[in-house]
Coordinates of C-alpha atoms in Angstrom, one line a residue:
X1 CA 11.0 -84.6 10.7
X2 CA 10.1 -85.1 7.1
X3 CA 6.7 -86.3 7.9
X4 CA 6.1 -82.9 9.9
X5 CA 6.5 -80.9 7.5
X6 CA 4.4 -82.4 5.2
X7 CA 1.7 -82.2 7.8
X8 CA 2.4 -78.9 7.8
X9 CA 2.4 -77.8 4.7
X10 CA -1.0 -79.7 4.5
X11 CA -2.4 -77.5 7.0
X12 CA -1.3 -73.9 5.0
X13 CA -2.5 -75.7 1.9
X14 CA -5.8 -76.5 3.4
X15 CA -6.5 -73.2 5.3
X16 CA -5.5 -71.2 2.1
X17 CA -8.4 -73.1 -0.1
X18 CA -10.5 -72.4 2.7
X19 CA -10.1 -69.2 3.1
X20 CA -10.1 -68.2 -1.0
X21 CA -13.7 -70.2 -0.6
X22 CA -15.2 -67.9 1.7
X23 CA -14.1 -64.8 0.2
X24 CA -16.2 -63.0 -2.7
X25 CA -15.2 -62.0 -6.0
X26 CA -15.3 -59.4 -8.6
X27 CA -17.3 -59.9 -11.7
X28 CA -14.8 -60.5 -14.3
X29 CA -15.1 -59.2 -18.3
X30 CA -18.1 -56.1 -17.3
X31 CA -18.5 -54.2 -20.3
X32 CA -20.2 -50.8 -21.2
X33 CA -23.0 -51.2 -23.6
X34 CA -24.4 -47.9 -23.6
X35 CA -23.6 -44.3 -22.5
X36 CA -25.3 -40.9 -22.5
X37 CA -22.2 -39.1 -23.6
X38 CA -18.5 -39.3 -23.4
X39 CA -15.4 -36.4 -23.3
X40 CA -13.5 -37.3 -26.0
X41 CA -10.6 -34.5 -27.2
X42 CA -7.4 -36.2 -29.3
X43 CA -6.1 -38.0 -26.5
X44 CA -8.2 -37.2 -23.6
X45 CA -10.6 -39.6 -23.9
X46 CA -13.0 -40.3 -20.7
X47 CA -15.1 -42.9 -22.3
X48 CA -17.9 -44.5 -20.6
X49 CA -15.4 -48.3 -20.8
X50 CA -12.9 -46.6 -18.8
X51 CA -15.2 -47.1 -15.0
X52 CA -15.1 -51.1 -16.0
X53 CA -10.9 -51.3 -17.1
X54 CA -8.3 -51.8 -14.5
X55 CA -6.4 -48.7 -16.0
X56 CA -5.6 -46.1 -13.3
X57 CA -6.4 -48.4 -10.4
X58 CA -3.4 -49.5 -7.8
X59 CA -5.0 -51.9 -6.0
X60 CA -7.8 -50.0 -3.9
X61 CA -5.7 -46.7 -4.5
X62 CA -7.0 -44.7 -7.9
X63 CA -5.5 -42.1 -9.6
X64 CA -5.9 -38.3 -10.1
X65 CA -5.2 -38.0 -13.7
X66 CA -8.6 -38.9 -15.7
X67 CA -7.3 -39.3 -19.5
X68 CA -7.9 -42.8 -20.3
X69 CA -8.9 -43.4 -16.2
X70 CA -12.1 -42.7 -15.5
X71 CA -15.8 -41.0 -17.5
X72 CA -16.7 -38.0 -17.9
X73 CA -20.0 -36.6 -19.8
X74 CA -18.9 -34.6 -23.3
X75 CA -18.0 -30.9 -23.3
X76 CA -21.3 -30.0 -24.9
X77 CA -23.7 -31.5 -21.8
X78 CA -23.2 -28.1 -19.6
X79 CA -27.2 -26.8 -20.3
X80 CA -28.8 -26.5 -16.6
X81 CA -29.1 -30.4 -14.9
X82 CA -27.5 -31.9 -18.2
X83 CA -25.9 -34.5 -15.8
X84 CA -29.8 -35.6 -14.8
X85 CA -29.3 -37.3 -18.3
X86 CA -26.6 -39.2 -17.8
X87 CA -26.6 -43.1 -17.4
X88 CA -24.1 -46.0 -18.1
X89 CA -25.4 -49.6 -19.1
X90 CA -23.2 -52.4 -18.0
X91 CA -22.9 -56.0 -19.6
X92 CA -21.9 -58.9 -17.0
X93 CA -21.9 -61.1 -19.9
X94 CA -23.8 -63.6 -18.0
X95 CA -26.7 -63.7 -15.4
X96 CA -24.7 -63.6 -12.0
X97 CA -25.9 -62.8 -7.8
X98 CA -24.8 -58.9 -7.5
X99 CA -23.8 -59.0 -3.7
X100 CA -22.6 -55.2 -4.0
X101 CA -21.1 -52.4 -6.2
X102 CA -17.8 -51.1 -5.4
X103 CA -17.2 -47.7 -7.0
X104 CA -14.4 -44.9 -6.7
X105 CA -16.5 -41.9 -7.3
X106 CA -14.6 -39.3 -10.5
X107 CA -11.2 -38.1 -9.6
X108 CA -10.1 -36.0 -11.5
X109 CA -7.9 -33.2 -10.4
X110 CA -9.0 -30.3 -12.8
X111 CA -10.7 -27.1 -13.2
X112 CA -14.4 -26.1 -14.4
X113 CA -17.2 -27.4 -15.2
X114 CA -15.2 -30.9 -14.2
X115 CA -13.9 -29.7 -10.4
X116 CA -17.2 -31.1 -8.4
X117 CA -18.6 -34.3 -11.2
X118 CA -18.7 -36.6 -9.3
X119 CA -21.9 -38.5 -9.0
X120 CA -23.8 -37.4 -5.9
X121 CA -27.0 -40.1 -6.1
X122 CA -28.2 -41.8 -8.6
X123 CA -30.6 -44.5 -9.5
X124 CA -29.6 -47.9 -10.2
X125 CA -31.6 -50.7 -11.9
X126 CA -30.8 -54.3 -13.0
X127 CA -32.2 -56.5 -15.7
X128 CA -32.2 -59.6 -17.4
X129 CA -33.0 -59.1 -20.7
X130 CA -31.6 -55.4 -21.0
X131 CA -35.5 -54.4 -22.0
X132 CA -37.0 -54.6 -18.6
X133 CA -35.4 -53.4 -16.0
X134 CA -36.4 -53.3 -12.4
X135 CA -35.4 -50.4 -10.2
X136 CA -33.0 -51.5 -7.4
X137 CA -31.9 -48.4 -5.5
X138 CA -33.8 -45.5 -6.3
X139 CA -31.4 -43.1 -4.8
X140 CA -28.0 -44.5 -3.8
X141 CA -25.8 -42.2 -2.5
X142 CA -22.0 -41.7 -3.4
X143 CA -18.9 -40.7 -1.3
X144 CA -17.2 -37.8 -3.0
X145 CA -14.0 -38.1 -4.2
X146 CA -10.7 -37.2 -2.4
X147 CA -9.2 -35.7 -5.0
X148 CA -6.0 -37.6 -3.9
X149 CA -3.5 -40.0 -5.0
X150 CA -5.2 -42.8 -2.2
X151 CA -7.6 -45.8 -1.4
X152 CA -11.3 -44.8 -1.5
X153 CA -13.6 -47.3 -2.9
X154 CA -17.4 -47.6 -1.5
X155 CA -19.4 -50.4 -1.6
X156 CA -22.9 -50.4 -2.4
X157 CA -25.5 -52.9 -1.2
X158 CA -27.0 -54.8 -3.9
X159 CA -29.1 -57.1 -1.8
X160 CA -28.1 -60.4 -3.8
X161 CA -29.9 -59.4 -6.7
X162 CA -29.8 -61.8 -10.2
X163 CA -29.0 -59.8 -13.2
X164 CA -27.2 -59.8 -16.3
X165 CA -27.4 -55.7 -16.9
X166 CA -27.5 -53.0 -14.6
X167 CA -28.4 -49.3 -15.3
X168 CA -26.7 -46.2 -13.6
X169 CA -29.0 -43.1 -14.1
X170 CA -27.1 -40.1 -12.6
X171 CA -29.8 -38.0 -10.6
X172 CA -27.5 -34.9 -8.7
X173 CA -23.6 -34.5 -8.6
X174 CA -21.2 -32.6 -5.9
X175 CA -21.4 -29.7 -7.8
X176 CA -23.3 -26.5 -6.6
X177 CA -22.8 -23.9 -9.4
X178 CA -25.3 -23.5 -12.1
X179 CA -22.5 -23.4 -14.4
X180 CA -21.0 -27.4 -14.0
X181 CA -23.7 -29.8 -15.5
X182 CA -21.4 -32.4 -16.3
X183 CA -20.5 -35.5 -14.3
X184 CA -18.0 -38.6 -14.2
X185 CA -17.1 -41.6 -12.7
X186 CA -13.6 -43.4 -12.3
X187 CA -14.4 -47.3 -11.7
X188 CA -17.3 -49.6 -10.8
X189 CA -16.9 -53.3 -10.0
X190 CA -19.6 -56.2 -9.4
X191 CA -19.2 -58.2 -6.3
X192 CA -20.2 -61.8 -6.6
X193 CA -20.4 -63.3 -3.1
X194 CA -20.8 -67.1 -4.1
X195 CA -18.2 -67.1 -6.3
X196 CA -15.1 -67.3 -4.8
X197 CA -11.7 -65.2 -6.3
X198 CA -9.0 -66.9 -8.9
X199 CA -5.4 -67.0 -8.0
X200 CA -3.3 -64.9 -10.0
X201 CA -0.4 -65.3 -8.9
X202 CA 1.9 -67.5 -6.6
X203 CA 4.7 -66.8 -5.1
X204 CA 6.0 -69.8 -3.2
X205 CA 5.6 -73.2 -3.5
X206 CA 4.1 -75.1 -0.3
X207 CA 5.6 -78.2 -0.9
X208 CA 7.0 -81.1 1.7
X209 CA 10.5 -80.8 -0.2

């Protein structure tokens, strides 16, 4: 009976480690290097680092509230198609395979100029050296925003490219009123296929004892 259950316990151990193998991986320690503009007002601050922190996301489920959560261009970028300006530059901190980009377009439950930001299409680049940068998707296209309390990440196709940086130009957002030229963003992640995810976390021990 003993030597069952160690055969058994071989067999979760073994299907586990194949299974983490085949599975992809977020990009871990992304950093903003570079920003258009941020909202920044006392402690409402929707800086460009916030799409690339963990803060307001529950899982795949993001929240509504965007103080600290997600970006948002500063209060002074509302002239006509200020949001065509608007970019984000991210760091992978090494050259890695970009299998896709998972985003969670802005959502932020608020009034004004900020109701319809999210980003709409926009172009996005990659590069090696941060200098040159070659242009990837020229228009991708974003899901809007719920607006909800709930899981509603997209994935982007990235088509295995090798880069170290990757550029985010806004080109449209949701909004349709001349008067809301500003745009945001909650959270972008980088999806590394060959490299498979960490364990966190454990909570039993597959043992024969």
């Amino acid at each position: 009976m003993k030597t069952g259950l160690k055969f058994y316990s071989a067999i979760l151990v073994l299907t586990l480690a194949t299974t983490l193998s085949n599975q992809a991986a977020v990009i871990p320690g992304v950093n903003v290097i570079s920003v258009s503009s941020e909202y920044v007002s006392g402690r409402d601050q929707r800086r460009g680092t916030n799409v690339v922190s963990s803060i307001g996301l529950f899982g795949d489920v993001h929240t509504t509230d965007p103080t600290g959560n997600m970006w948002m261009t500063a209060a002074t970028a509302t002239n006509a198609n200020a949001f065509a300006n608007a970019f984000l530059v991210f760091d992978l901190g090494a050259t890695h395979t970009i299998n896709r980009l998972k985003v969670w377009n802005y959502n932020g439950i608020t009034t004004g100029a900020a109701s319809a930001a999210g980003v709409h299409t926009a172009a996005i680049s990659y590069s090696a050296d941060n200098v040159t940068y070659t242009t990837n998707i020229p228009s991708a296209n974003f899901n809007a925003a719920p607006l909800l309390f709930t899981n509603y990440p997209q994935e982007i196709d990235m088509g295995a490219v090798s880069a170290r940086y990757v550029k985010l130009n806004v080109q449209t957002i949701y909004s349709t009123t001349t008067t809301s030229n500003r745009v945001g963003l909650a959270k972008v992640q980088f999806i590394d296929d060959t490299v498979p995810p960490t364990v966190l976390l454990a909570t039993r021990n597959i043992s024969a004892n």
